[in-house]
Short mmCIF file of C-alpha atoms (C1' of nucleotides) in Angstrom, two decimals:
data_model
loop_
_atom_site.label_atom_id
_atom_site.label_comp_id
_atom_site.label_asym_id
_atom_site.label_seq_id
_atom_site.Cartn_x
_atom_site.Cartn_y
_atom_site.Cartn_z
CA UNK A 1 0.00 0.00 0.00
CA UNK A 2 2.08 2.83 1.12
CA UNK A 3 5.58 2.94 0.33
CA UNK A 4 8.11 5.15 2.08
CA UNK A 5 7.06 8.43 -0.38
CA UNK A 6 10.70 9.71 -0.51
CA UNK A 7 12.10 8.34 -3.26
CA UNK A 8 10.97 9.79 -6.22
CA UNK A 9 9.46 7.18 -8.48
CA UNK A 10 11.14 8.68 -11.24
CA UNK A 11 14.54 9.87 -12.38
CA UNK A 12 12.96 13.26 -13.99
CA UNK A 13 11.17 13.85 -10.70
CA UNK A 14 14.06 13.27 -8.72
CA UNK A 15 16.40 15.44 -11.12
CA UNK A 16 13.40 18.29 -10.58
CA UNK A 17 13.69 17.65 -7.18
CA UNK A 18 17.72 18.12 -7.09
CA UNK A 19 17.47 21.17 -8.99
CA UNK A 20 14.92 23.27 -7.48
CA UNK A 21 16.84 22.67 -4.07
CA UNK A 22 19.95 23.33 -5.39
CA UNK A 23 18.47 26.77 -6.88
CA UNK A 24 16.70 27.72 -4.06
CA UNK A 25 19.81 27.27 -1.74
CA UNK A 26 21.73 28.35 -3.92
CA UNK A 27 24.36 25.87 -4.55
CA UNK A 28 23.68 26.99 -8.21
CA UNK A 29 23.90 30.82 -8.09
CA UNK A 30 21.63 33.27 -9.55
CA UNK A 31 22.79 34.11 -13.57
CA UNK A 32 25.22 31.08 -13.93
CA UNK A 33 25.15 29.35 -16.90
CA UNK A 34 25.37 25.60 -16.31
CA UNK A 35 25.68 22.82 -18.68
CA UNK A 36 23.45 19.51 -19.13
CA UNK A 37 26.88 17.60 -19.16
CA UNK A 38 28.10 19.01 -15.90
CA UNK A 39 23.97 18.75 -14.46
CA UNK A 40 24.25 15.18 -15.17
CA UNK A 41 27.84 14.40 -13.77
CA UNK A 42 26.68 16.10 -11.06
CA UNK A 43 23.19 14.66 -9.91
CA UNK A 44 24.37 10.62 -11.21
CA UNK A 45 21.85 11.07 -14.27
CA UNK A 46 21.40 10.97 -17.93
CA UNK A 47 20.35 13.64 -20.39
CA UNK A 48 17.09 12.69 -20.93
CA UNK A 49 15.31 13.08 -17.45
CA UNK A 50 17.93 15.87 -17.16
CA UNK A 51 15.88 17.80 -19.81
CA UNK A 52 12.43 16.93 -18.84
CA UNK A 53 13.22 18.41 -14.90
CA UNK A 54 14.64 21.64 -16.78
CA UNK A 55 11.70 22.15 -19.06
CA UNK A 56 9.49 22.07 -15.78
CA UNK A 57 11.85 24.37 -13.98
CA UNK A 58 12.24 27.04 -17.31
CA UNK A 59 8.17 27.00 -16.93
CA UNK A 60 8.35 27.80 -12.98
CA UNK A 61 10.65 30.61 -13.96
CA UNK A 62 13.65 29.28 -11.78
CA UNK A 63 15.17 28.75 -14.77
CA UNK A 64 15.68 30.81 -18.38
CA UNK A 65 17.01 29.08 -21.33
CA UNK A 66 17.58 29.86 -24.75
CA UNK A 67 17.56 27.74 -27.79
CA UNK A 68 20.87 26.26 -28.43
CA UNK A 69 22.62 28.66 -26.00
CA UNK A 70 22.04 26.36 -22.83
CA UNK A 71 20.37 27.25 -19.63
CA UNK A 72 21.33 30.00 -16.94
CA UNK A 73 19.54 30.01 -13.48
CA UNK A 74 17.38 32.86 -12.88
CA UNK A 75 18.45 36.32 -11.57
CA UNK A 76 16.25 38.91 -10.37
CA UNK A 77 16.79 41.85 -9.67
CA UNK A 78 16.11 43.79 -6.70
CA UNK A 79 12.86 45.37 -7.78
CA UNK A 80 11.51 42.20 -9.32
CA UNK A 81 11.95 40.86 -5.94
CA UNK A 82 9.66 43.68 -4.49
CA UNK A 83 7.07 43.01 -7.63
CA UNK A 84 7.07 39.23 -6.25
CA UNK A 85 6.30 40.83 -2.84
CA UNK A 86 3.43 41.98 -4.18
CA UNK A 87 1.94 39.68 -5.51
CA UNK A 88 2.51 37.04 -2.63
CA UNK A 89 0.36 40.47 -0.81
CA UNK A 90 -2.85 39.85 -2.64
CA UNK A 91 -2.49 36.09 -3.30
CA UNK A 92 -1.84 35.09 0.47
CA UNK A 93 -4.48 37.84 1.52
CA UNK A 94 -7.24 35.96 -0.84
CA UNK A 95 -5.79 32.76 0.76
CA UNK A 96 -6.01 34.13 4.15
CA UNK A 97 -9.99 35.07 3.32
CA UNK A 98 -10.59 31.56 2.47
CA UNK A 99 -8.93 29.88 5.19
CA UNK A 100 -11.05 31.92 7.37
CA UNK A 101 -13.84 30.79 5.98
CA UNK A 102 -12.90 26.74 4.95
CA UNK A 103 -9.83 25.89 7.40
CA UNK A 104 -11.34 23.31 10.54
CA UNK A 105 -11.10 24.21 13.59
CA UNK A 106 -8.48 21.31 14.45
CA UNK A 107 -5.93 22.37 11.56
CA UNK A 108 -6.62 26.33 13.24
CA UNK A 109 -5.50 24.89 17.08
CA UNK A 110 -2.43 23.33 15.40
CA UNK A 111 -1.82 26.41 13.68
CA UNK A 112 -1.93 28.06 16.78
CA UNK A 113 0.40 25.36 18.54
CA UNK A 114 3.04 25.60 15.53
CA UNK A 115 3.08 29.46 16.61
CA UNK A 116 4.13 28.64 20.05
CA UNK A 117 6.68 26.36 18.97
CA UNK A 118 7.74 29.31 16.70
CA UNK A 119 7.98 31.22 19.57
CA UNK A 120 10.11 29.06 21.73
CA UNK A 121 12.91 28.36 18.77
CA UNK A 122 12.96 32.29 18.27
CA UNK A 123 13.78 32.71 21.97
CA UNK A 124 15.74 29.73 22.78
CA UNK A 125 17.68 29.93 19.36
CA UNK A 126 18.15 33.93 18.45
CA UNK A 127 20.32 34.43 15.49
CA UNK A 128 18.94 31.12 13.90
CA UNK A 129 17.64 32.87 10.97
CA UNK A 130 17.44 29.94 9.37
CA UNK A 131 14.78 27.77 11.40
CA UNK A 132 13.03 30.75 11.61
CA UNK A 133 12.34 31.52 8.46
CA UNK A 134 11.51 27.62 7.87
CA UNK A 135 8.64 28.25 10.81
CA UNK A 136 7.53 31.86 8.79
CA UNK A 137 7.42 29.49 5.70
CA UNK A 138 5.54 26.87 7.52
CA UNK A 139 2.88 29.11 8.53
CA UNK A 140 2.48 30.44 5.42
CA UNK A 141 2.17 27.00 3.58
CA UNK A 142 -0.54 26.11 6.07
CA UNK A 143 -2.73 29.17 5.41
CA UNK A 144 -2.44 28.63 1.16
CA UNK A 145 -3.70 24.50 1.92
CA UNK A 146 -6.24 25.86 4.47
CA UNK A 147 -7.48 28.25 1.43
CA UNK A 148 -8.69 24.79 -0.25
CA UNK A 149 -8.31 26.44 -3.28
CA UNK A 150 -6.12 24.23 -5.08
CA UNK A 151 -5.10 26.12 -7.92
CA UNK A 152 -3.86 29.39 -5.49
CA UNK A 153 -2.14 26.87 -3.39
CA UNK A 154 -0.01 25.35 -6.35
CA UNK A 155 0.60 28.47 -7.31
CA UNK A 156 2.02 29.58 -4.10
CA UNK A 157 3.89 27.10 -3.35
CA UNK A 158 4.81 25.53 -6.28
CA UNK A 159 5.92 28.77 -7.87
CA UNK A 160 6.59 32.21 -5.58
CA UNK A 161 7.37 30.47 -2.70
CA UNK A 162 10.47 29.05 -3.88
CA UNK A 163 11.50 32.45 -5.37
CA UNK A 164 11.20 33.95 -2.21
CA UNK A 165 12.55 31.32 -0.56
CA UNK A 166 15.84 31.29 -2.94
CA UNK A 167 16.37 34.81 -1.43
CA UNK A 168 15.73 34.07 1.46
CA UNK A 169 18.93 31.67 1.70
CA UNK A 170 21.11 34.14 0.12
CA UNK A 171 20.27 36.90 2.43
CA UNK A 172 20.02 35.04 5.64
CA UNK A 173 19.00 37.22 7.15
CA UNK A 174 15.27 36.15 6.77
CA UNK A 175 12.37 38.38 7.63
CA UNK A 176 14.66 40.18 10.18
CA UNK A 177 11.97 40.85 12.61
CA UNK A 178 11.15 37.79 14.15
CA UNK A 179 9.03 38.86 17.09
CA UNK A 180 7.18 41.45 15.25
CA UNK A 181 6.65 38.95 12.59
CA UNK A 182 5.70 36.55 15.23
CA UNK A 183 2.87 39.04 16.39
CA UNK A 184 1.32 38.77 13.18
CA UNK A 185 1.26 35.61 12.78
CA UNK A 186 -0.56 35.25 15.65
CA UNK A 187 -3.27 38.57 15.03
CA UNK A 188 -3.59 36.21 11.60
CA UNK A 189 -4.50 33.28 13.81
CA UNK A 190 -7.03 35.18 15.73
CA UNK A 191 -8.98 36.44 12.73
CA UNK A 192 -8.94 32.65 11.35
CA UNK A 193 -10.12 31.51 14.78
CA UNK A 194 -13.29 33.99 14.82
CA UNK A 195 -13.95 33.39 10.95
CA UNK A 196 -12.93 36.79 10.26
CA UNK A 197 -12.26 36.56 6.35
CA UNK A 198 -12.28 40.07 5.77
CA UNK A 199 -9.95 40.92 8.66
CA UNK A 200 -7.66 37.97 7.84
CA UNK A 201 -6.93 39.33 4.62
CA UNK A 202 -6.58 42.32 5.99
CA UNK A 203 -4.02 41.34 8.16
CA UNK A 204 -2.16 39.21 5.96
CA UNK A 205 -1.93 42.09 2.87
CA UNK A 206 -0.37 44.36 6.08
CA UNK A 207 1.69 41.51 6.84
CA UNK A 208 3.37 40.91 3.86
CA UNK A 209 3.50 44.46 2.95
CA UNK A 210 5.43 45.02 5.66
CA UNK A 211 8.05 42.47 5.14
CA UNK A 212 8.50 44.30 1.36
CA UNK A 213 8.89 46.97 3.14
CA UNK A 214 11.75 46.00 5.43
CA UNK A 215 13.82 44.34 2.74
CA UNK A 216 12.87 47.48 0.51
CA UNK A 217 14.59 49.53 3.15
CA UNK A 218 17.40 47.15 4.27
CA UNK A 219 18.52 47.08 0.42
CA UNK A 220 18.67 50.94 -0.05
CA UNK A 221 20.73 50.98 3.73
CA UNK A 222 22.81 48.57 1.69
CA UNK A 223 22.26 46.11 4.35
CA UNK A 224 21.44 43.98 1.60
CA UNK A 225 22.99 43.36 -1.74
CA UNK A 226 20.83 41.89 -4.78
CA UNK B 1 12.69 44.58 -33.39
CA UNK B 2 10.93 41.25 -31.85
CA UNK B 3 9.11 39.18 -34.48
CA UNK B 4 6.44 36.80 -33.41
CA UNK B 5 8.03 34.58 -34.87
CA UNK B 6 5.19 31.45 -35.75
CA UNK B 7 7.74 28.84 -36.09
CA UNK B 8 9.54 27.60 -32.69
CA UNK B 9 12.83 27.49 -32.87
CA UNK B 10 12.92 24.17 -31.41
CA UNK B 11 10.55 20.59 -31.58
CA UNK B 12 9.84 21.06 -27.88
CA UNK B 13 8.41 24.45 -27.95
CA UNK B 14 6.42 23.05 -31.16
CA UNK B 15 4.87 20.41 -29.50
CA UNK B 16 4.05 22.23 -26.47
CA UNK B 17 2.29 24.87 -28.07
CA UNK B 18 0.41 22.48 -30.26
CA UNK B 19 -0.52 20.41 -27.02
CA UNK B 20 -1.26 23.56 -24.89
CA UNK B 21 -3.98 24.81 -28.17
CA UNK B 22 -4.84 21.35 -28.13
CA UNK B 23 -6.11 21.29 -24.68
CA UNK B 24 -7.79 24.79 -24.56
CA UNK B 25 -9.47 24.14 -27.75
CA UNK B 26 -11.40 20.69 -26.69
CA UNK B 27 -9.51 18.92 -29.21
CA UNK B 28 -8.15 16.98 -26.28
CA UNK B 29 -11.07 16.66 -24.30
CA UNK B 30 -10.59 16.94 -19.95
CA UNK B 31 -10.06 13.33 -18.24
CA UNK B 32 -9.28 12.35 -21.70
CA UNK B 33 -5.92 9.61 -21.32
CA UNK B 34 -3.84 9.76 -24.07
CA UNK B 35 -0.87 7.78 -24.92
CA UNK B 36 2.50 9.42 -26.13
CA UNK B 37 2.68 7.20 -28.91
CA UNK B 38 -0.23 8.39 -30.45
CA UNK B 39 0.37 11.73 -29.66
CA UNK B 40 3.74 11.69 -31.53
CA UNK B 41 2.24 10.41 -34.81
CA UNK B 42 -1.21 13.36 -33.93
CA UNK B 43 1.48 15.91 -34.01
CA UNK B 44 4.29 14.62 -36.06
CA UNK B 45 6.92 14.72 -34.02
CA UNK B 46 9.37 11.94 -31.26
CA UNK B 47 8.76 11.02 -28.00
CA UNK B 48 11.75 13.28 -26.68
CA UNK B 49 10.36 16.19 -27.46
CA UNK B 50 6.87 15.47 -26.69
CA UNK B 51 7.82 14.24 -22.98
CA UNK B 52 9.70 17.55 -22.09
CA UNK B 53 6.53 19.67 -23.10
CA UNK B 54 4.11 16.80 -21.53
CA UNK B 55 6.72 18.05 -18.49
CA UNK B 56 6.03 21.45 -18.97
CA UNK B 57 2.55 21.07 -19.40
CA UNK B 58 2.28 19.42 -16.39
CA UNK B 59 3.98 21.59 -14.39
CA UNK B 60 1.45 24.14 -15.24
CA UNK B 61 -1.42 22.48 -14.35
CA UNK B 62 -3.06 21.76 -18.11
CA UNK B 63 -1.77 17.77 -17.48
CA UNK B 64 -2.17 15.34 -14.75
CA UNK B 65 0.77 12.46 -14.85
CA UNK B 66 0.79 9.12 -12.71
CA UNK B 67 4.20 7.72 -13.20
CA UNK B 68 3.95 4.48 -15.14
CA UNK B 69 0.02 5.32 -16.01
CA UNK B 70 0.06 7.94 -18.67
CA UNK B 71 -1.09 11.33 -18.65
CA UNK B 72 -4.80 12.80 -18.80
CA UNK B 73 -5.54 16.78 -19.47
CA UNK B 74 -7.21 17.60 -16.78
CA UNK B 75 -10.77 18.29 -15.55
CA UNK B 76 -11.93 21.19 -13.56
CA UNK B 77 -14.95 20.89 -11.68
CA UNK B 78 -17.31 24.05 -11.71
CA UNK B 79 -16.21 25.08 -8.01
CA UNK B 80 -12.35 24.82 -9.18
CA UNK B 81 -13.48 27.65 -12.00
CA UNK B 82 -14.89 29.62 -9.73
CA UNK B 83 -11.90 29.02 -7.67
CA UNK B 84 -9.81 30.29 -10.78
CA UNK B 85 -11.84 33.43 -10.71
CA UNK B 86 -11.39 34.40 -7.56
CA UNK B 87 -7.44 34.19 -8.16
CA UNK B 88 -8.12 36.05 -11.50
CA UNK B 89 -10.01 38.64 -9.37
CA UNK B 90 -7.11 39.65 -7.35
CA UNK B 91 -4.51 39.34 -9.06
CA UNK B 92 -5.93 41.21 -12.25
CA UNK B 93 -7.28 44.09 -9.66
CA UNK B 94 -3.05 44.22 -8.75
CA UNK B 95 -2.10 44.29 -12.30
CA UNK B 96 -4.66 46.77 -13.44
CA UNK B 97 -3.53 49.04 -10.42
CA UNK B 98 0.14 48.56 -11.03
CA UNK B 99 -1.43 49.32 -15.37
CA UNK B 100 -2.36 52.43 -14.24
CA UNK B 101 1.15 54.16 -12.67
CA UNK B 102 3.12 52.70 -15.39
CA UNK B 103 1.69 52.24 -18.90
CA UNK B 104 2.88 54.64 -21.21
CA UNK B 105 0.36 57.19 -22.67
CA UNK B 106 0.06 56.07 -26.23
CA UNK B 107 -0.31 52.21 -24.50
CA UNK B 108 -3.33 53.60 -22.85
CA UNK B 109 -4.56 55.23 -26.34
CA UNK B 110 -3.98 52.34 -28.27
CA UNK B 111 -5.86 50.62 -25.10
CA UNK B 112 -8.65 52.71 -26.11
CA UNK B 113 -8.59 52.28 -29.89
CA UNK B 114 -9.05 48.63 -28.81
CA UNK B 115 -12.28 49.34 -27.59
CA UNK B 116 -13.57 51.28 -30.13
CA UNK B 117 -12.89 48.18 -32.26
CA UNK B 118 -14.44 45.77 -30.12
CA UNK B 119 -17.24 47.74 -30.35
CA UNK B 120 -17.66 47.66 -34.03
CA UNK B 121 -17.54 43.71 -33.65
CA UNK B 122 -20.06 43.38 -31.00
CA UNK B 123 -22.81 45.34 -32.97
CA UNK B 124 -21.61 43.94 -37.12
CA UNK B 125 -21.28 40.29 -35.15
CA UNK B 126 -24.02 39.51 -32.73
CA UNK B 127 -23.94 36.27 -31.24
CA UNK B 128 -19.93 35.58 -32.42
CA UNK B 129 -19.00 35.00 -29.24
CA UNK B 130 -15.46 33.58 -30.16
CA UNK B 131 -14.21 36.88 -31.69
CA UNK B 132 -15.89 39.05 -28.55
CA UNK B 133 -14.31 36.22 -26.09
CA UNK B 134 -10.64 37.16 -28.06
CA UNK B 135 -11.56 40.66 -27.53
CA UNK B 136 -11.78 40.28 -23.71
CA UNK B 137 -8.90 38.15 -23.70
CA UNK B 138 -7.24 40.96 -25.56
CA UNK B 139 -7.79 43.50 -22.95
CA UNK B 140 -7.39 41.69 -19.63
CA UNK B 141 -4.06 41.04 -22.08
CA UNK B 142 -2.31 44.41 -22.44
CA UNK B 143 -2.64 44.88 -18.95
CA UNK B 144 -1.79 42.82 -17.63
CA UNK B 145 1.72 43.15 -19.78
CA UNK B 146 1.02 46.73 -18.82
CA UNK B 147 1.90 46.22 -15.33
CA UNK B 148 5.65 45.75 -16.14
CA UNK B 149 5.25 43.30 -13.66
CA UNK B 150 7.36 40.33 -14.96
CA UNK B 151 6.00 37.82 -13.20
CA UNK B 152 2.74 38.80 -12.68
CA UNK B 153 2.01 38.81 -16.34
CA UNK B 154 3.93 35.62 -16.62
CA UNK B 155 1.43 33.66 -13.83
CA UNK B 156 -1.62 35.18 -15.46
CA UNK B 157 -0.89 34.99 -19.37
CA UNK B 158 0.89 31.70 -18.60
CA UNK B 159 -0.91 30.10 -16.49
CA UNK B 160 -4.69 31.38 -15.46
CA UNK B 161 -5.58 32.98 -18.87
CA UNK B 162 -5.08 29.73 -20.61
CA UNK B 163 -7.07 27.95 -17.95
CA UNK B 164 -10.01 30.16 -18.40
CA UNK B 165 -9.73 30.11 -22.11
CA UNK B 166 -10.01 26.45 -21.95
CA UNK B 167 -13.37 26.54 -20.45
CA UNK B 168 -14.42 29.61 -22.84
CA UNK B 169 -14.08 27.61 -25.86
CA UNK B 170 -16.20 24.80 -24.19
CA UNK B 171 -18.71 26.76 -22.60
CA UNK B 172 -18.91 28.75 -25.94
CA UNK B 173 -21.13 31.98 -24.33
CA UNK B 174 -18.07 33.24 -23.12
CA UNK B 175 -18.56 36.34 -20.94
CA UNK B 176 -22.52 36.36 -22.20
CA UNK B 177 -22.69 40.03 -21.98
CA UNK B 178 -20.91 41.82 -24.43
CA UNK B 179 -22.25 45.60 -23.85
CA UNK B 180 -22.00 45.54 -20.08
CA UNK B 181 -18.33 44.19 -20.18
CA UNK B 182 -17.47 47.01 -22.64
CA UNK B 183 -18.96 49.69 -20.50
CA UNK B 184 -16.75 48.01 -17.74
CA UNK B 185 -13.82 48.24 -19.97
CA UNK B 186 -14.30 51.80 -21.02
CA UNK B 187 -14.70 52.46 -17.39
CA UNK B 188 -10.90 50.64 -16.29
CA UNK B 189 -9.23 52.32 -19.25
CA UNK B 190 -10.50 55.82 -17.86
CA UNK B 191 -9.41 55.14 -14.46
CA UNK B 192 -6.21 54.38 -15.99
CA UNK B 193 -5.79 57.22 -18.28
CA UNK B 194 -6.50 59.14 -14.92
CA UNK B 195 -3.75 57.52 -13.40
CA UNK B 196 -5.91 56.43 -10.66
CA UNK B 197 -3.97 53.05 -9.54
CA UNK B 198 -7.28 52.73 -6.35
CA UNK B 199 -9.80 53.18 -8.64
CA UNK B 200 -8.72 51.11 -11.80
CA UNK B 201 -7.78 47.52 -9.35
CA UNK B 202 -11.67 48.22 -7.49
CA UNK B 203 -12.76 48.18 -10.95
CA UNK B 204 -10.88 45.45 -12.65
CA UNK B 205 -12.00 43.32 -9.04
CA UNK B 206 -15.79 44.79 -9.49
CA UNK B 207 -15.51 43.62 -13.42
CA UNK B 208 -14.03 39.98 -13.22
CA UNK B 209 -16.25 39.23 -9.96
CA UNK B 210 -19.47 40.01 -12.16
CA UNK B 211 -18.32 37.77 -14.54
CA UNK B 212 -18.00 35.16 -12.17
CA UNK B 213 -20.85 35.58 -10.78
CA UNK B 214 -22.46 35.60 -14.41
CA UNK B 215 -21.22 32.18 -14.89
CA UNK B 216 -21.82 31.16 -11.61
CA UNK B 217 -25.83 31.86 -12.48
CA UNK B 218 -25.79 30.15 -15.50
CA UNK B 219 -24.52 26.95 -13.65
CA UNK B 220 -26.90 27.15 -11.46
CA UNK B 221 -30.23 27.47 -14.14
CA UNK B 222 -28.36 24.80 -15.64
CA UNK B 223 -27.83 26.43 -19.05
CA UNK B 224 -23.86 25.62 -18.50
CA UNK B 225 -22.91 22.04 -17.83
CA UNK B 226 -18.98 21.47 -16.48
"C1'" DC C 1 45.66 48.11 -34.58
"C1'" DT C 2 40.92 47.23 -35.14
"C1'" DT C 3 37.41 44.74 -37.33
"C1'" DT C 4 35.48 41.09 -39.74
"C1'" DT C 5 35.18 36.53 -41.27
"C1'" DT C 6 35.91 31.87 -41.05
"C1'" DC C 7 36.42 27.61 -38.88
"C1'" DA C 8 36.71 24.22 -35.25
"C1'" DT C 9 35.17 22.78 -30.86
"C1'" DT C 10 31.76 22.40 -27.64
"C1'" DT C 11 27.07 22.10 -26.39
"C1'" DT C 12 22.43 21.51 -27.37
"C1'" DG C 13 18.51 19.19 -29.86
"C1'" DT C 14 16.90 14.94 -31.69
"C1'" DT C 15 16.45 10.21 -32.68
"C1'" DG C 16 15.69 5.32 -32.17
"C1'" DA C 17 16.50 1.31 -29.49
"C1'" DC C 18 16.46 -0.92 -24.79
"C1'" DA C 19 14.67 -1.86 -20.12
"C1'" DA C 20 11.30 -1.46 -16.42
"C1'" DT C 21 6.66 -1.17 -14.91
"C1'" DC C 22 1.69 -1.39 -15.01
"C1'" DG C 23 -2.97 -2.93 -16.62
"C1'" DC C 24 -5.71 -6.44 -18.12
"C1'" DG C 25 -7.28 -10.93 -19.15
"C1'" DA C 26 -7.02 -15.87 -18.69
"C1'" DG C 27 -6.79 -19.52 -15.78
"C1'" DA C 28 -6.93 -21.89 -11.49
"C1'" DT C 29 -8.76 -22.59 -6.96
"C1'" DG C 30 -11.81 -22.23 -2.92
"C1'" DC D 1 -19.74 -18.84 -9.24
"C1'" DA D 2 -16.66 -15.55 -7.33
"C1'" DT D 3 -12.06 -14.30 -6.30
"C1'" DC D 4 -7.30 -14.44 -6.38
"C1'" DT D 5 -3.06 -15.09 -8.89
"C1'" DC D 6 -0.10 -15.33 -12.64
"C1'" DG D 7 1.61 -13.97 -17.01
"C1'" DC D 8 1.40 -11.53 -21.36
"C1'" DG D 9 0.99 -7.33 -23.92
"C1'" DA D 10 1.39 -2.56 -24.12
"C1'" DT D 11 3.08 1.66 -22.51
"C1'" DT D 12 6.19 4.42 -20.07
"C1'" DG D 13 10.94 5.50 -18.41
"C1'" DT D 14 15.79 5.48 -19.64
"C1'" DC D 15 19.84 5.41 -22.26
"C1'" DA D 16 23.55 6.28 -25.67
"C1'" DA D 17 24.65 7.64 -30.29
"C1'" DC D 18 23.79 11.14 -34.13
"C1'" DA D 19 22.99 15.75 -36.16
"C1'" DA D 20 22.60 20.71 -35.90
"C1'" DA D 21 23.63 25.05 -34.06
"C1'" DA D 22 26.29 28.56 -31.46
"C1'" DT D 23 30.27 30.32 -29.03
"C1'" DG D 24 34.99 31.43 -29.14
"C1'" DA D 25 39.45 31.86 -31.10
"C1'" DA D 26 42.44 32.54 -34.81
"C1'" DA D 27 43.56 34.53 -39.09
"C1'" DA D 28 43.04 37.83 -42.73
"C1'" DA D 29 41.70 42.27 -44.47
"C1'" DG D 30 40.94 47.25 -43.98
#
DNA sequence: CTTTTTCATTTTGTTGACAATCGCGAGATG
DNA sequence: CATCTCGCGATTGTCAACAAAATGAAAAAG
């Protein structure tokens, strides 16, 4: 019946796999070019699955390729960052509306007990930007399931999640406001709890917005470099 | 200057843009299975090719794929469209806000000259619902390029448009009110040659949520069966 | 010395054959 | 007679060789 799900059942989905984790973490940097020979010396794997995983990725935009010029790994730029911000704003509001309305009230008490855990590793573990961004991502991916609107959720997490995400890794330094970010979460938990759609979304667009917002102003400090 | 250039440069991009027509068109109907070999000798062209764009195609959410079990386009129940809609609804209110602060003057004109011609072809062709349907798609279109909003354009010319369109060409009414979407229309493009970034998304939300709810009606009478 | 053109190497795109896996039907058994 | 199992056929997944195109360097011309 059920087999252990972690191996991929096939080589194209495991190459896709490879790829997209090597992108996001950046073990393949933003703008490199990278050949299929080196891919598949690389990942144990032949040409043919090779190509199949990189279609999938050129049509997630992680990756750009041009006819007979090979593939490069996608770089944006700082302000196409802040245009994905946006987006993410009105997609996980609309998601946040939803899961107001659809989300049971088990998976909203385990969203609320995933916040305390949040809570504890930001206290007990300061400076780990890394877990803590893993617990923002979490909560996010909960809220675009709880939405029950499948296509929004592949979209967010199949597509501008791992953007985000990619950055995320190369400027480590995460949201950068962990308790504030923390508080939100749980104002966002509140609003689900008392099937407030219209508030949730609320909440969520001012969420987001204000993450943009700190990166936006991090990046002109020169804090950050894109 | 860029050419549209008809012929893709390579097989792949052939066969997925035959496939991806394929699917929005009906000629591949939803839940239909189909087997690669038969699509190769459809479409004229070997199973290399065809897998990467049955990839790509996947990874966009026009294919389903069991590993080992073939592929099947896929079927979306009338909820799921209505789901789609709701996506549409906010992210086409972001792009027509984002429209307004940046598309050039004469993009705006020519926006308008659009109109005017869609016009024409409502009153010479009553009841041609494919060429006002390509009108629409036209509009919701050039702003959505308008937004110079990379990826936003990319998610909802790439992805969501293509979706809809599928269910256009099957539902054949299309929109089902051609005058009161071109009032609508008319009334966006002002709010963008005003500039007015509020006013043109409230609109553009206000305009794609009637025509849900215009579909959502004729579900319910029954006139449309998904 | 700069620019252009040509050519060779490298890399991508494509093809057809090979191997693994699944679905389905026939047969056997309770 | 129903159900379970086994095996065959068909289809998918994978591989390695072939052909075409582009990048880069080298050479020739202005």
């Amino acid at each position: 019946m059920n087999q252990p799900i972690i191996q991929s059942s096939t080589r194209a989905d495991e190459a896709f796999d490879c790829l997209q984790t090597a992108i996001v973490t950046g073990e393949l940097a933003p703008g490199e070019k990278i050949g299929e020979l080196e891919l598949c010396s690389r990942f144990e794997l032949t040409r043919g699955p090779l190509r199949e995983a990189l279609g999938r990725l050129e049509s997630r935009g992680l990756l750009v390729r041009r006819p007979h010029a090979g593939v490069k790994v996608v770089s944006v730029s700082a302000s196409e960052l802040m245009e994905l911000y946006r987006i993410r704003e009105v997609m996980e509001g609309l998601a946040a509306r939803q899961a107001a309305e659809r989300m049971t009230d088990k998976e909203i008490r385990d969203l609320q007990a995933t916040l305390d855990t949040h809570e504890k590793m930001i206290e007990e573990a300061k400076g780990q930007a890394y877990y803590q961004a893993e617990g923002d991502y979490d909560f996010h991916h909960r809220i675009a399931t709880g939405s029950r609107n499948t296509k929004l959720a592949q979209m967010l997490l199949g597509d501008l999640y791992y953007m985000v995400r990619m950055y995320r890794y190369r400027l480590s330094t995460s949201a950068g406001r962990p308790h504030m970010a923390l508080g939100e979460h749980r104002h966002i938990v509140e609003a689900l709890a008392r099937r407030d759609g219209e508030l949730a979304e609320f909440l969520m667009k001012r969420h987001i917005n204000a993450a943009r917002q700190n990166i936006e102003e991090k990046i002109k400090e020169g804090v950050l470099t894109i």
